CSV table of C-alpha atoms (C1' of nucleotides) in Angstrom, one decimal:
chain,number,residue,atom,x,y,z
A,28,MET,CA,-54.9,-16.5,20.9
A,29,PRO,CA,-56.4,-13.8,18.8
A,30,PRO,CA,-58.1,-14.8,15.6
A,31,PRO,CA,-55.7,-14.9,12.7
A,32,THR,CA,-57.8,-12.5,10.7
A,33,ARG,CA,-57.9,-8.9,12.0
A,34,ALA,CA,-54.7,-9.6,13.9
A,35,ALA,CA,-53.2,-6.3,12.7
A,36,ARG,CA,-54.7,-4.0,15.3
A,37,LYS,CA,-52.8,-4.0,18.5
A,38,SER,CA,-54.5,-5.6,21.5
A,39,PRO,CA,-55.1,-2.7,23.9
A,40,ARG,CA,-53.1,-4.0,26.9
A,41,SER,CA,-49.9,-5.1,25.3
A,42,TYR,CA,-47.1,-2.6,25.1
A,43,HIS,CA,-45.3,-4.4,22.3
A,44,HIS,CA,-47.3,-5.0,19.2
A,45,GLY,CA,-45.9,-8.3,17.9
A,46,ASN,CA,-45.9,-7.6,14.2
A,47,LEU,CA,-46.0,-3.9,13.8
A,48,ARG,CA,-43.9,-3.9,10.6
A,49,ARG,CA,-46.4,-6.0,8.8
A,50,ALA,CA,-49.3,-4.1,10.2
A,51,LEU,CA,-47.8,-0.8,9.1
A,52,LEU,CA,-47.3,-2.0,5.6
A,53,ASP,CA,-50.9,-3.2,5.4
A,54,GLU,CA,-52.3,-0.1,6.9
A,55,ALA,CA,-50.2,2.1,4.6
A,56,LEU,CA,-51.4,0.2,1.6
A,57,ALA,CA,-55.0,0.4,2.7
A,58,THR,CA,-54.7,4.1,3.1
A,59,ILE,CA,-53.0,4.5,-0.2
A,60,ARG,CA,-55.9,2.6,-1.8
A,61,THR,CA,-58.6,4.7,-0.2
A,62,GLU,CA,-57.0,8.1,0.1
A,63,GLY,CA,-54.0,8.1,-2.3
A,64,VAL,CA,-50.4,8.6,-1.5
A,65,GLU,CA,-50.7,12.1,-0.3
A,66,GLY,CA,-53.2,10.8,2.3
A,67,VAL,CA,-50.6,8.8,4.0
A,68,THR,CA,-49.7,10.4,7.3
A,69,LEU,CA,-47.5,8.8,9.9
A,70,ARG,CA,-49.7,10.0,12.7
A,71,ASP,CA,-52.9,8.7,11.1
A,72,ILE,CA,-51.4,5.3,10.4
A,73,GLY,CA,-50.1,5.0,13.9
A,74,ALA,CA,-53.4,6.1,15.4
A,75,ARG,CA,-55.3,3.6,13.3
A,76,LEU,CA,-53.1,0.9,14.6
A,77,GLY,CA,-53.4,2.1,18.2
A,78,VAL,CA,-49.7,3.0,18.3
A,79,SER,CA,-47.9,6.3,18.6
A,80,ARG,CA,-46.8,8.4,15.7
A,81,THR,CA,-43.1,7.6,15.9
A,82,ALA,CA,-43.4,3.8,16.5
A,83,LEU,CA,-42.8,3.4,12.8
A,84,TYR,CA,-39.2,4.6,13.1
A,85,ARG,CA,-38.3,1.3,14.8
A,86,HIS,CA,-39.1,-0.5,11.5
A,87,PHE,CA,-38.5,2.0,8.8
A,88,ALA,CA,-35.8,4.6,8.3
A,89,ASP,CA,-38.4,7.2,7.4
A,90,LYS,CA,-41.6,7.7,5.4
A,91,ARG,CA,-39.8,7.2,2.1
A,92,ALA,CA,-38.6,3.8,3.2
A,93,LEU,CA,-42.1,2.8,4.1
A,94,LEU,CA,-43.4,3.8,0.7
A,95,ALA,CA,-40.4,2.0,-0.9
A,96,ALA,CA,-41.5,-1.2,1.0
A,97,VAL,CA,-45.0,-0.7,-0.2
A,98,ALA,CA,-43.7,-0.4,-3.8
A,99,THR,CA,-41.6,-3.5,-3.3
A,100,GLU,CA,-44.6,-5.5,-2.3
A,101,GLY,CA,-46.4,-4.1,-5.3
A,102,PHE,CA,-43.8,-5.5,-7.6
A,103,GLY,CA,-44.3,-8.9,-5.9
A,104,MET,CA,-48.1,-8.8,-6.5
A,105,LEU,CA,-47.5,-7.8,-10.1
A,106,ARG,CA,-45.1,-10.7,-10.7
A,107,GLN,CA,-47.6,-13.0,-9.2
A,108,ARG,CA,-50.4,-11.9,-11.4
A,109,LEU,CA,-48.3,-11.9,-14.5
A,110,VAL,CA,-47.1,-15.5,-13.9
A,111,ALA,CA,-50.7,-16.6,-13.1
A,112,ALA,CA,-52.0,-15.1,-16.3
A,113,TRP,CA,-49.2,-16.8,-18.3
A,114,GLU,CA,-49.7,-20.2,-16.8
A,115,GLU,CA,-53.5,-20.2,-16.6
A,116,GLY,CA,-53.6,-18.8,-20.1
A,117,GLY,CA,-51.7,-21.9,-21.5
A,118,ARG,CA,-48.3,-20.4,-22.0
A,119,GLY,CA,-49.1,-19.6,-25.6
A,120,ASP,CA,-49.8,-16.6,-27.8
A,121,ALA,CA,-53.1,-15.9,-26.0
A,122,ALA,CA,-51.4,-16.2,-22.6
A,123,PHE,CA,-49.1,-13.4,-23.6
A,124,HIS,CA,-52.1,-11.2,-24.3
A,125,ALA,CA,-53.5,-12.3,-21.0
A,126,MET,CA,-50.4,-11.1,-19.3
A,127,GLY,CA,-50.8,-7.7,-20.8
A,128,VAL,CA,-54.4,-7.5,-19.7
A,129,ALA,CA,-53.5,-8.6,-16.2
A,130,TYR,CA,-50.8,-6.0,-16.0
A,131,VAL,CA,-53.0,-3.1,-17.0
A,132,ARG,CA,-55.8,-4.4,-14.9
A,133,PHE,CA,-53.6,-4.4,-11.8
A,134,ALA,CA,-52.7,-0.8,-12.5
A,135,VAL,CA,-56.2,0.4,-13.2
A,136,ASP,CA,-57.6,-1.5,-10.2
A,137,ASN,CA,-54.9,-0.1,-7.8
A,138,PRO,CA,-54.0,3.3,-9.4
A,139,ALA,CA,-52.6,4.8,-6.2
A,140,HIS,CA,-50.5,1.8,-5.4
A,141,TYR,CA,-49.3,1.7,-9.0
A,142,ARG,CA,-48.3,5.3,-8.7
A,143,VAL,CA,-46.2,4.6,-5.6
A,144,ILE,CA,-44.3,2.0,-7.6
A,145,PHE,CA,-43.7,4.1,-10.7
A,146,GLY,CA,-44.3,7.7,-9.6
A,147,GLY,CA,-40.7,8.4,-8.7
A,148,PHE,CA,-41.2,8.1,-5.0
A,149,VAL,CA,-38.4,5.7,-4.9
A,150,ASP,CA,-35.3,5.2,-7.1
A,151,PRO,CA,-34.3,1.6,-7.7
A,152,ARG,CA,-30.8,2.9,-8.5
A,153,ALA,CA,-30.6,4.2,-5.0
A,154,LYS,CA,-29.8,2.0,-2.0
A,155,GLU,CA,-33.1,0.0,-2.1
A,156,PRO,CA,-31.8,-3.4,-3.0
A,157,GLU,CA,-35.0,-5.3,-2.2
A,158,LEU,CA,-37.0,-3.1,-4.5
A,159,ALA,CA,-34.6,-3.6,-7.4
A,160,ILE,CA,-34.7,-7.4,-6.8
A,161,GLU,CA,-38.5,-7.5,-6.8
A,162,ALA,CA,-38.7,-5.2,-9.9
A,163,GLN,CA,-36.2,-7.5,-11.6
A,164,GLY,CA,-38.4,-10.5,-10.7
A,165,ALA,CA,-41.5,-9.1,-12.2
A,166,PHE,CA,-39.7,-8.1,-15.4
A,167,GLN,CA,-38.2,-11.6,-15.6
A,168,ALA,CA,-41.7,-13.1,-15.8
A,169,LEU,CA,-42.1,-11.2,-19.0
A,170,VAL,CA,-38.7,-12.1,-20.3
A,171,ASP,CA,-39.4,-15.8,-19.7
A,172,ALA,CA,-42.7,-15.6,-21.6
A,173,VAL,CA,-41.2,-13.8,-24.5
A,174,ALA,CA,-38.3,-16.3,-24.6
A,175,ALA,CA,-40.7,-19.2,-24.6
A,176,LEU,CA,-42.7,-17.8,-27.4
A,177,GLN,CA,-39.5,-17.2,-29.4
A,178,ARG,CA,-38.5,-20.8,-28.8
A,179,ASP,CA,-41.8,-22.0,-30.0
A,180,GLY,CA,-41.4,-20.0,-33.2
A,181,VAL,CA,-44.3,-17.7,-32.5
A,182,PHE,CA,-42.2,-14.5,-32.0
A,183,LEU,CA,-39.2,-13.8,-34.1
A,184,LYS,CA,-35.9,-14.8,-32.5
A,185,ASP,CA,-34.8,-11.5,-31.3
A,186,ASP,CA,-33.0,-10.6,-28.1
A,187,PRO,CA,-35.7,-11.5,-25.5
A,188,VAL,CA,-34.7,-8.8,-23.2
A,189,HIS,CA,-35.2,-6.1,-25.8
A,190,MET,CA,-38.5,-7.6,-26.9
A,191,ALA,CA,-39.7,-7.9,-23.3
A,192,THR,CA,-38.7,-4.3,-22.6
A,193,TYR,CA,-40.6,-3.3,-25.7
A,194,SER,CA,-43.8,-4.9,-24.5
A,195,TRP,CA,-43.3,-3.7,-21.0
A,196,THR,CA,-43.1,-0.1,-22.1
A,197,LEU,CA,-46.2,-0.6,-24.1
A,198,VAL,CA,-48.4,-1.9,-21.3
A,199,HIS,CA,-46.8,0.6,-18.9
A,200,GLY,CA,-47.7,3.4,-21.1
A,201,ILE,CA,-51.3,2.3,-21.5
A,202,ALA,CA,-51.6,1.8,-17.8
A,203,MET,CA,-50.2,5.2,-17.0
A,204,LEU,CA,-52.3,7.2,-19.4
A,205,ALA,CA,-55.4,5.3,-18.4
A,206,ILE,CA,-54.7,6.1,-14.7
A,207,ASP,CA,-54.1,9.7,-15.5
A,208,GLY,CA,-57.3,9.9,-17.5
A,209,GLN,CA,-55.2,11.1,-20.5
A,210,LEU,CA,-56.6,8.6,-23.0
A,211,PRO,CA,-58.5,10.2,-25.8
A,212,GLU,CA,-62.1,10.4,-24.9
A,213,PRO,CA,-63.9,7.7,-26.8
A,214,ILE,CA,-61.2,5.0,-26.4
A,215,GLY,CA,-61.5,2.6,-23.5
A,216,VAL,CA,-58.7,0.6,-21.9
A,217,ASP,CA,-59.9,-2.8,-23.1
A,218,GLU,CA,-60.4,-1.6,-26.6
A,219,LEU,CA,-57.0,0.1,-26.7
A,220,LEU,CA,-55.4,-3.1,-25.3
A,221,ARG,CA,-56.9,-5.2,-28.1
A,222,TYR,CA,-55.9,-2.8,-30.7
A,223,SER,CA,-52.3,-2.4,-29.3
A,224,PHE,CA,-51.7,-6.2,-29.2
A,225,LYS,CA,-52.9,-6.6,-32.7
A,226,ARG,CA,-50.6,-3.8,-33.9
A,227,MET,CA,-47.8,-5.1,-31.8
A,228,ARG,CA,-48.0,-8.4,-33.5
A,229,THR,CA,-48.1,-7.3,-37.1
A,230,GLY,CA,-46.8,-3.8,-37.2
A,231,ILE,CA,-48.2,-0.6,-38.5
A,232,LEU,CA,-46.7,-0.5,-42.0
A,233,ALA,CA,-49.0,-0.7,-45.0
A,234,GLU,CA,-46.6,-2.9,-47.0
A,235,PRO,CA,-45.1,-5.7,-45.0
A,236,PRO,CA,-41.4,-6.0,-46.0
A,237,GLY,CA,-40.9,-8.5,-48.7
A,238,PRO,CA,-39.0,-11.7,-47.9
A,239,ARG,CA,-38.1,-11.1,-44.3
A,240,ALA,CA,-34.5,-9.8,-44.4
A,241,LYS,CA,-32.0,-8.8,-41.7
A,242,ARG,CA,-33.8,-5.5,-41.0
B,27,MET,CA,-36.4,50.6,-18.2
B,28,PRO,CA,-35.0,47.3,-16.9
B,29,PRO,CA,-33.4,45.0,-19.4
B,30,PRO,CA,-35.9,42.6,-20.9
B,31,THR,CA,-33.8,39.7,-19.7
B,32,ARG,CA,-33.9,39.1,-15.9
B,33,ALA,CA,-37.1,41.1,-15.8
B,34,ALA,CA,-38.7,38.5,-13.6
B,35,ARG,CA,-37.3,39.7,-10.2
B,36,LYS,CA,-39.3,42.5,-8.8
B,37,SER,CA,-37.6,45.9,-8.7
B,38,PRO,CA,-37.2,46.6,-5.0
B,39,ARG,CA,-39.1,49.8,-4.7
B,40,SER,CA,-42.3,48.9,-6.5
B,41,TYR,CA,-45.1,47.5,-4.5
B,42,HIS,CA,-46.8,45.9,-7.4
B,43,HIS,CA,-44.8,43.4,-9.4
B,44,GLY,CA,-46.2,43.9,-12.9
B,45,ASN,CA,-46.1,40.4,-14.1
B,46,LEU,CA,-46.1,38.2,-11.1
B,47,ARG,CA,-48.0,35.4,-12.6
B,48,ARG,CA,-45.5,34.9,-15.3
B,49,ALA,CA,-42.6,35.2,-12.8
B,50,LEU,CA,-44.2,32.6,-10.5
B,51,LEU,CA,-44.6,30.1,-13.3
B,52,ASP,CA,-41.0,30.6,-14.4
B,53,GLU,CA,-39.7,30.3,-10.9
B,54,ALA,CA,-41.8,27.3,-10.1
B,55,LEU,CA,-40.5,25.6,-13.2
B,56,ALA,CA,-36.9,26.5,-12.4
B,57,THR,CA,-37.3,25.0,-9.0
B,58,ILE,CA,-38.9,21.9,-10.3
B,59,ARG,CA,-36.0,21.5,-12.7
B,60,THR,CA,-33.4,21.8,-10.0
B,61,GLU,CA,-35.0,20.5,-6.9
B,62,GLY,CA,-37.9,18.4,-8.1
B,63,VAL,CA,-41.6,18.8,-7.4
B,64,GLU,CA,-41.3,18.2,-3.7
B,65,GLY,CA,-38.8,21.0,-3.6
B,66,VAL,CA,-41.5,23.5,-4.6
B,67,THR,CA,-42.4,25.6,-1.6
B,68,LEU,CA,-44.6,28.6,-1.8
B,69,ARG,CA,-42.5,30.5,0.7
B,70,ASP,CA,-39.2,29.8,-1.2
B,71,ILE,CA,-40.7,30.8,-4.5
B,72,GLY,CA,-42.1,34.0,-3.1
B,73,ALA,CA,-38.8,34.8,-1.4
B,74,ARG,CA,-36.8,34.2,-4.5
B,75,LEU,CA,-39.0,36.7,-6.3
B,76,GLY,CA,-38.7,39.2,-3.5
B,77,VAL,CA,-42.4,38.8,-2.8
B,78,SER,CA,-44.3,37.6,0.2
B,79,ARG,CA,-45.3,33.9,0.7
B,80,THR,CA,-49.0,34.4,0.0
B,81,ALA,CA,-48.8,36.8,-3.0
B,82,LEU,CA,-49.3,33.8,-5.1
B,83,TYR,CA,-52.9,33.4,-4.0
B,84,ARG,CA,-53.8,36.5,-6.1
B,85,HIS,CA,-52.9,34.6,-9.2
B,86,PHE,CA,-53.5,30.9,-8.4
B,87,ALA,CA,-56.2,29.3,-6.4
B,88,ASP,CA,-53.7,27.1,-4.5
B,89,LYS,CA,-50.5,25.2,-5.0
B,90,ARG,CA,-52.2,22.5,-7.1
B,91,ALA,CA,-53.4,25.2,-9.5
B,92,LEU,CA,-49.8,26.5,-9.9
B,93,LEU,CA,-48.6,23.0,-10.7
B,94,ALA,CA,-51.4,22.5,-13.1
B,95,ALA,CA,-50.4,25.7,-14.9
B,96,VAL,CA,-46.8,24.4,-15.1
B,97,ALA,CA,-48.2,21.2,-16.5
B,98,THR,CA,-50.2,23.1,-19.0
B,99,GLU,CA,-47.2,24.9,-20.2
B,100,GLY,CA,-45.4,21.6,-20.4
B,101,PHE,CA,-47.9,20.3,-22.9
B,102,GLY,CA,-47.4,23.4,-24.9
B,103,MET,CA,-43.6,22.8,-25.1
B,104,LEU,CA,-44.2,19.2,-25.9
B,105,ARG,CA,-46.4,20.0,-28.8
B,106,GLN,CA,-44.0,22.6,-30.1
B,107,ARG,CA,-41.1,20.1,-30.1
B,108,LEU,CA,-43.2,17.4,-31.7
B,109,VAL,CA,-44.4,19.6,-34.5
B,110,ALA,CA,-40.8,20.9,-35.0
B,111,ALA,CA,-39.4,17.4,-35.3
B,112,TRP,CA,-42.2,16.4,-37.7
B,113,GLU,CA,-41.7,19.4,-40.0
B,114,GLU,CA,-37.9,19.6,-39.9
B,115,GLY,CA,-37.7,15.9,-40.4
B,116,GLY,CA,-39.5,16.1,-43.7
B,117,ARG,CA,-43.0,14.9,-42.7
B,118,GLY,CA,-42.2,11.4,-43.7
B,119,ASP,CA,-41.4,8.1,-42.2
B,120,ALA,CA,-38.1,9.4,-40.7
B,121,ALA,CA,-39.9,12.4,-39.3
B,122,PHE,CA,-42.2,10.2,-37.4
B,123,HIS,CA,-39.3,8.5,-35.8
B,124,ALA,CA,-37.8,11.9,-35.0
B,125,MET,CA,-41.0,12.8,-33.2
B,126,GLY,CA,-40.6,9.8,-31.0
B,127,VAL,CA,-37.0,10.7,-30.3
B,128,ALA,CA,-38.0,14.3,-29.5
B,129,TYR,CA,-40.8,13.2,-27.2
B,130,VAL,CA,-38.5,10.9,-25.1
B,131,ARG,CA,-35.7,13.5,-25.1
B,132,PHE,CA,-38.1,16.1,-23.7
B,133,ALA,CA,-39.0,13.7,-20.9
B,134,VAL,CA,-35.4,12.6,-20.1
B,135,ASP,CA,-34.1,16.2,-20.3
B,136,ASN,CA,-36.9,17.5,-18.0
B,137,PRO,CA,-37.8,14.6,-15.8
B,138,ALA,CA,-39.3,16.5,-13.0
B,139,HIS,CA,-41.3,18.7,-15.3
B,140,TYR,CA,-42.5,15.6,-17.1
B,141,ARG,CA,-43.6,14.1,-13.9
B,142,VAL,CA,-45.6,17.1,-13.0
B,143,ILE,CA,-47.5,16.6,-16.2
B,144,PHE,CA,-48.0,12.9,-15.9
B,145,GLY,CA,-47.5,12.1,-12.2
B,146,GLY,CA,-51.1,12.5,-11.3
B,147,PHE,CA,-50.6,16.0,-9.7
B,148,VAL,CA,-53.5,17.1,-11.8
B,149,ASP,CA,-56.5,15.5,-13.4
B,150,PRO,CA,-57.5,16.6,-16.9
B,151,ARG,CA,-61.0,15.3,-16.2
B,152,ALA,CA,-61.2,17.8,-13.3
B,153,LYS,CA,-62.1,21.4,-13.9
B,154,GLU,CA,-58.8,22.4,-15.5
B,155,PRO,CA,-60.0,23.2,-19.1
B,156,GLU,CA,-56.8,24.8,-20.3
B,157,LEU,CA,-54.8,21.8,-19.3
B,158,ALA,CA,-57.2,19.5,-21.3
B,159,ILE,CA,-57.0,21.8,-24.3
B,160,GLU,CA,-53.2,21.9,-24.3
B,161,ALA,CA,-53.0,18.1,-23.8
B,162,GLN,CA,-55.4,17.7,-26.7
B,163,GLY,CA,-53.2,19.9,-28.8
B,164,ALA,CA,-50.1,17.9,-28.2
B,165,PHE,CA,-51.9,14.7,-29.0
B,166,GLN,CA,-53.3,16.2,-32.1
B,167,ALA,CA,-49.8,16.8,-33.5
B,168,LEU,CA,-49.3,13.1,-33.3
B,169,VAL,CA,-52.7,12.3,-34.9
B,170,ASP,CA,-51.9,14.6,-37.7
B,171,ALA,CA,-48.6,12.9,-38.4
B,172,VAL,CA,-50.1,9.5,-38.4
B,173,ALA,CA,-53.0,10.6,-40.6
B,174,ALA,CA,-50.5,12.0,-43.1
B,175,LEU,CA,-48.5,8.9,-43.2
B,176,GLN,CA,-51.6,6.9,-43.7
B,177,ARG,CA,-52.7,9.1,-46.6
B,178,ASP,CA,-49.3,8.7,-48.2
B,179,GLY,CA,-49.6,4.9,-48.0
B,180,VAL,CA,-46.8,4.4,-45.5
B,181,PHE,CA,-48.9,3.3,-42.6
B,182,LEU,CA,-51.9,1.1,-43.0
B,183,LYS,CA,-55.2,2.9,-43.2
B,184,ASP,CA,-56.4,2.3,-39.7
B,185,ASP,CA,-58.3,4.7,-37.4
B,186,PRO,CA,-55.6,7.4,-37.0
B,187,VAL,CA,-56.7,8.2,-33.4
B,188,HIS,CA,-56.2,4.6,-32.4
B,189,MET,CA,-52.8,4.4,-34.1
B,190,ALA,CA,-51.7,7.7,-32.6
B,191,THR,CA,-52.7,6.5,-29.2
B,192,TYR,CA,-50.8,3.3,-29.7
B,193,SER,CA,-47.6,5.1,-30.5
B,194,TRP,CA,-48.2,7.7,-27.7
B,195,THR,CA,-48.4,5.0,-25.1
B,196,LEU,CA,-45.2,3.4,-26.5
B,197,VAL,CA,-43.1,6.6,-26.2
B,198,HIS,CA,-44.8,7.5,-22.9
B,199,GLY,CA,-43.9,4.1,-21.5
B,200,ILE,CA,-40.3,4.4,-22.6
B,201,ALA,CA,-40.0,7.9,-21.2
B,202,MET,CA,-41.5,6.9,-17.9
B,203,LEU,CA,-39.4,3.9,-17.3
B,204,ALA,CA,-36.3,5.7,-18.4
B,205,ILE,CA,-37.0,8.5,-15.9
B,206,ASP,CA,-37.6,6.1,-13.2
B,207,GLY,CA,-34.4,4.2,-13.9
B,208,GLN,CA,-36.4,1.1,-14.4
B,209,LEU,CA,-35.0,0.1,-17.7
B,210,PRO,CA,-33.0,-3.1,-17.6
B,211,GLU,CA,-29.4,-2.4,-16.9
B,212,PRO,CA,-27.6,-2.7,-20.3
B,213,ILE,CA,-30.3,-1.1,-22.4
B,214,GLY,CA,-30.0,2.6,-23.1
B,215,VAL,CA,-32.8,4.9,-24.1
B,216,ASP,CA,-31.6,5.6,-27.6
B,217,GLU,CA,-31.0,1.9,-28.3
B,218,LEU,CA,-34.5,1.0,-27.0
B,219,LEU,CA,-36.1,3.7,-29.1
B,220,ARG,CA,-34.4,2.4,-32.2
B,221,TYR,CA,-35.5,-1.1,-31.4
B,222,SER,CA,-39.0,-0.2,-30.5
B,223,PHE,CA,-39.6,1.8,-33.7
B,224,LYS,CA,-38.3,-1.1,-35.8
B,225,ARG,CA,-40.7,-3.5,-34.0
B,226,MET,CA,-43.5,-1.1,-34.1
B,227,ARG,CA,-43.2,-1.0,-37.9
B,228,THR,CA,-43.0,-4.6,-38.7
B,229,GLY,CA,-44.4,-6.4,-35.6
B,230,ILE,CA,-43.0,-9.1,-33.4
B,231,LEU,CA,-44.4,-12.2,-35.1
B,232,ALA,CA,-42.1,-14.7,-36.6
B,233,GLU,CA,-44.3,-15.4,-39.6
B,234,PRO,CA,-45.8,-12.3,-41.1
B,235,PRO,CA,-49.5,-13.1,-41.9
B,236,GLY,CA,-50.0,-14.3,-45.5
B,237,PRO,CA,-51.9,-12.0,-47.8
B,238,ARG,CA,-52.9,-9.2,-45.6
B,239,ALA,CA,-56.4,-10.0,-44.5
B,240,LYS,CA,-58.9,-8.2,-42.3
B,241,ARG,CA,-57.2,-9.2,-39.1
C,13,DA,C1',-33.0,-12.9,39.6
C,14,DA,C1',-30.6,-9.3,36.9
C,15,DC,C1',-30.1,-7.1,32.8
C,16,DC,C1',-29.9,-5.7,28.1
C,17,DT,C1',-31.6,-4.9,23.8
C,18,DA,C1',-35.6,-4.4,20.9
C,19,DT,C1',-39.5,-1.9,20.8
C,20,DG,C1',-42.9,1.9,21.9
C,21,DT,C1',-43.8,6.8,23.9
C,22,DT,C1',-43.6,11.8,24.8
C,23,DG,C1',-42.0,16.4,24.0
C,24,DA,C1',-40.2,19.6,21.0
C,25,DC,C1',-38.9,21.8,16.6
C,26,DA,C1',-38.8,23.6,12.1
C,27,DC,C1',-41.4,23.7,8.2
C,28,DT,C1',-45.6,23.6,5.3
C,29,DG,C1',-50.1,25.3,2.9
C,30,DG,C1',-53.7,28.3,3.7
C,31,DC,C1',-57.0,31.8,5.6
C,32,DA,C1',-58.4,36.5,7.4
C,33,DA,C1',-57.5,41.0,8.1
C,34,DC,C1',-54.9,44.8,6.7
C,35,DA,C1',-51.9,47.9,3.4
C,36,DT,C1',-50.7,49.9,-0.9
C,37,DT,C1',-51.2,50.9,-5.2
C,38,DG,C1',-52.6,52.5,-10.1
C,39,DG,C1',-56.2,53.6,-13.2
C,40,DG,C1',-60.7,55.1,-14.4
C,41,DA,C1',-65.1,58.0,-13.2
C,42,DG,C1',-66.7,62.3,-11.9
D,8,DC,C1',-57.4,67.2,-11.4
D,9,DT,C1',-59.3,64.6,-7.7
D,10,DC,C1',-61.3,60.7,-5.5
D,11,DC,C1',-62.0,56.3,-4.9
D,12,DC,C1',-62.2,51.4,-5.6
D,13,DA,C1',-60.8,47.1,-7.3
D,14,DA,C1',-56.6,44.6,-8.0
D,15,DT,C1',-52.6,43.3,-5.9
D,16,DG,C1',-49.3,42.4,-2.1
D,17,DT,C1',-48.4,41.8,3.2
D,18,DT,C1',-48.6,40.3,8.1
D,19,DG,C1',-50.3,37.4,11.8
D,20,DC,C1',-51.8,33.2,12.7
D,21,DC,C1',-53.2,28.3,12.7
D,22,DA,C1',-53.4,23.3,12.2
D,23,DG,C1',-50.9,19.7,10.5
D,24,DT,C1',-46.5,17.3,9.0
D,25,DG,C1',-42.0,14.5,9.4
D,26,DT,C1',-38.3,13.8,12.4
D,27,DC,C1',-35.1,13.8,16.3
D,28,DA,C1',-33.7,13.2,21.3
D,29,DA,C1',-34.7,11.6,25.6
D,30,DC,C1',-37.3,8.5,28.2
D,31,DA,C1',-40.3,4.1,29.3
D,32,DT,C1',-41.4,-0.7,29.1
D,33,DA,C1',-41.1,-5.5,28.1
D,34,DG,C1',-39.5,-10.1,26.9
D,35,DG,C1',-36.0,-13.2,26.4
D,36,DT,C1',-30.9,-14.5,27.8
D,37,DT,C1',-27.6,-15.5,31.0
DNA sequence: AACCTATGTTGACACTGGCAACATTGGGAG
DNA sequence: CTCCCAATGTTGCCAGTGTCAACATAGGTT
């Protein structure tokens, strides 16, 4: 029995691989991490696994489907980290901030992977149901946190989906601009995150509206 | 003299084109609009202009440089629309909202072009000085608006660059998720924009902080 | 033991970006 | 006015890519 670690590479004598789909996903992700998306080549990935260039087609419809699967796994990792940050952070106000930090950190630590997820390589509206499900799961983690904070009277009792979407777009924007290197020179990611959360909480207006009305 | 419109396509008898660089940019952008970035092919673009496949290399170092130039022009258009929204909107609170709407509308109306700008096809930190300049220009439009509103006592007197960056990330996030089709089902872009601006102004906390203190 | 389906391989094709060598200009120096 | 040269456009060619069709092999089921 081969050791459980390093089980990805095919043992030289066996014709069948055993778990090629898994190995392909891992190898694709590794390549994405080191070379970027455009470095992903079906031939290279096959070669690295000791397998022919078209073996992949027994497990994925085409290259796009492989990338879609990588993106799907990315959403899973993201959800995992968000939930961990929320729970380990104590499910309170600070934990919400921790979720934001965890989100941006995931993107900044895995820029190419993040780009596969959100770079338009795959369309959740298209026939990729698993991707849509995983995306929904990650988003739900955020909605749950917002709803909890609303219940506890920390956040105002808005529609939680709207509020979660609002904060999602914020961290997503920060992550994207950071990855692209489009943030204004002197501002770092951590600093921007701190500032943004402060402003998100209390707003940007000079005069807070008087007795809190409907609007 | 050929009519000024439709002057892009080369007149069949002339060996030299006259303004091939301009025509290449226009044709590339048109292709990006209709087919997406991955539909951009040097051969096709050349053919459509009645020019050979490698003529482009006299005007751009390679394909990436062409896309970078397209991105640079995109930043220019963006700045133009932001400034227009700000000025036509009356340079006040409402005009700031109009800028946000204009920003997202540009992205949603030209998703592929927007993706060329922000999809990591080009790195402003790399040796693309014109791109960095145009990007800076578009961002400056936002900073100016924020600074003006701070001067007028509408926004609190923070560092304008931080505040501008904050709002930039917000609209950028909305635009990106909208383009990707990642917004939660029932929420439309316009609705999300309205909601987000409301929250950005007054914050998401249930209890506004008492007498406005340092923090 | 026979076989059938899932899995992996080989050969071929059209298409891509890019280089090197060549062709054709038009405008400026004499 | 002439000559020539730098700028611009072209052709031939190459390695590399994703994908399909036809073939090969193996492992489990009957």
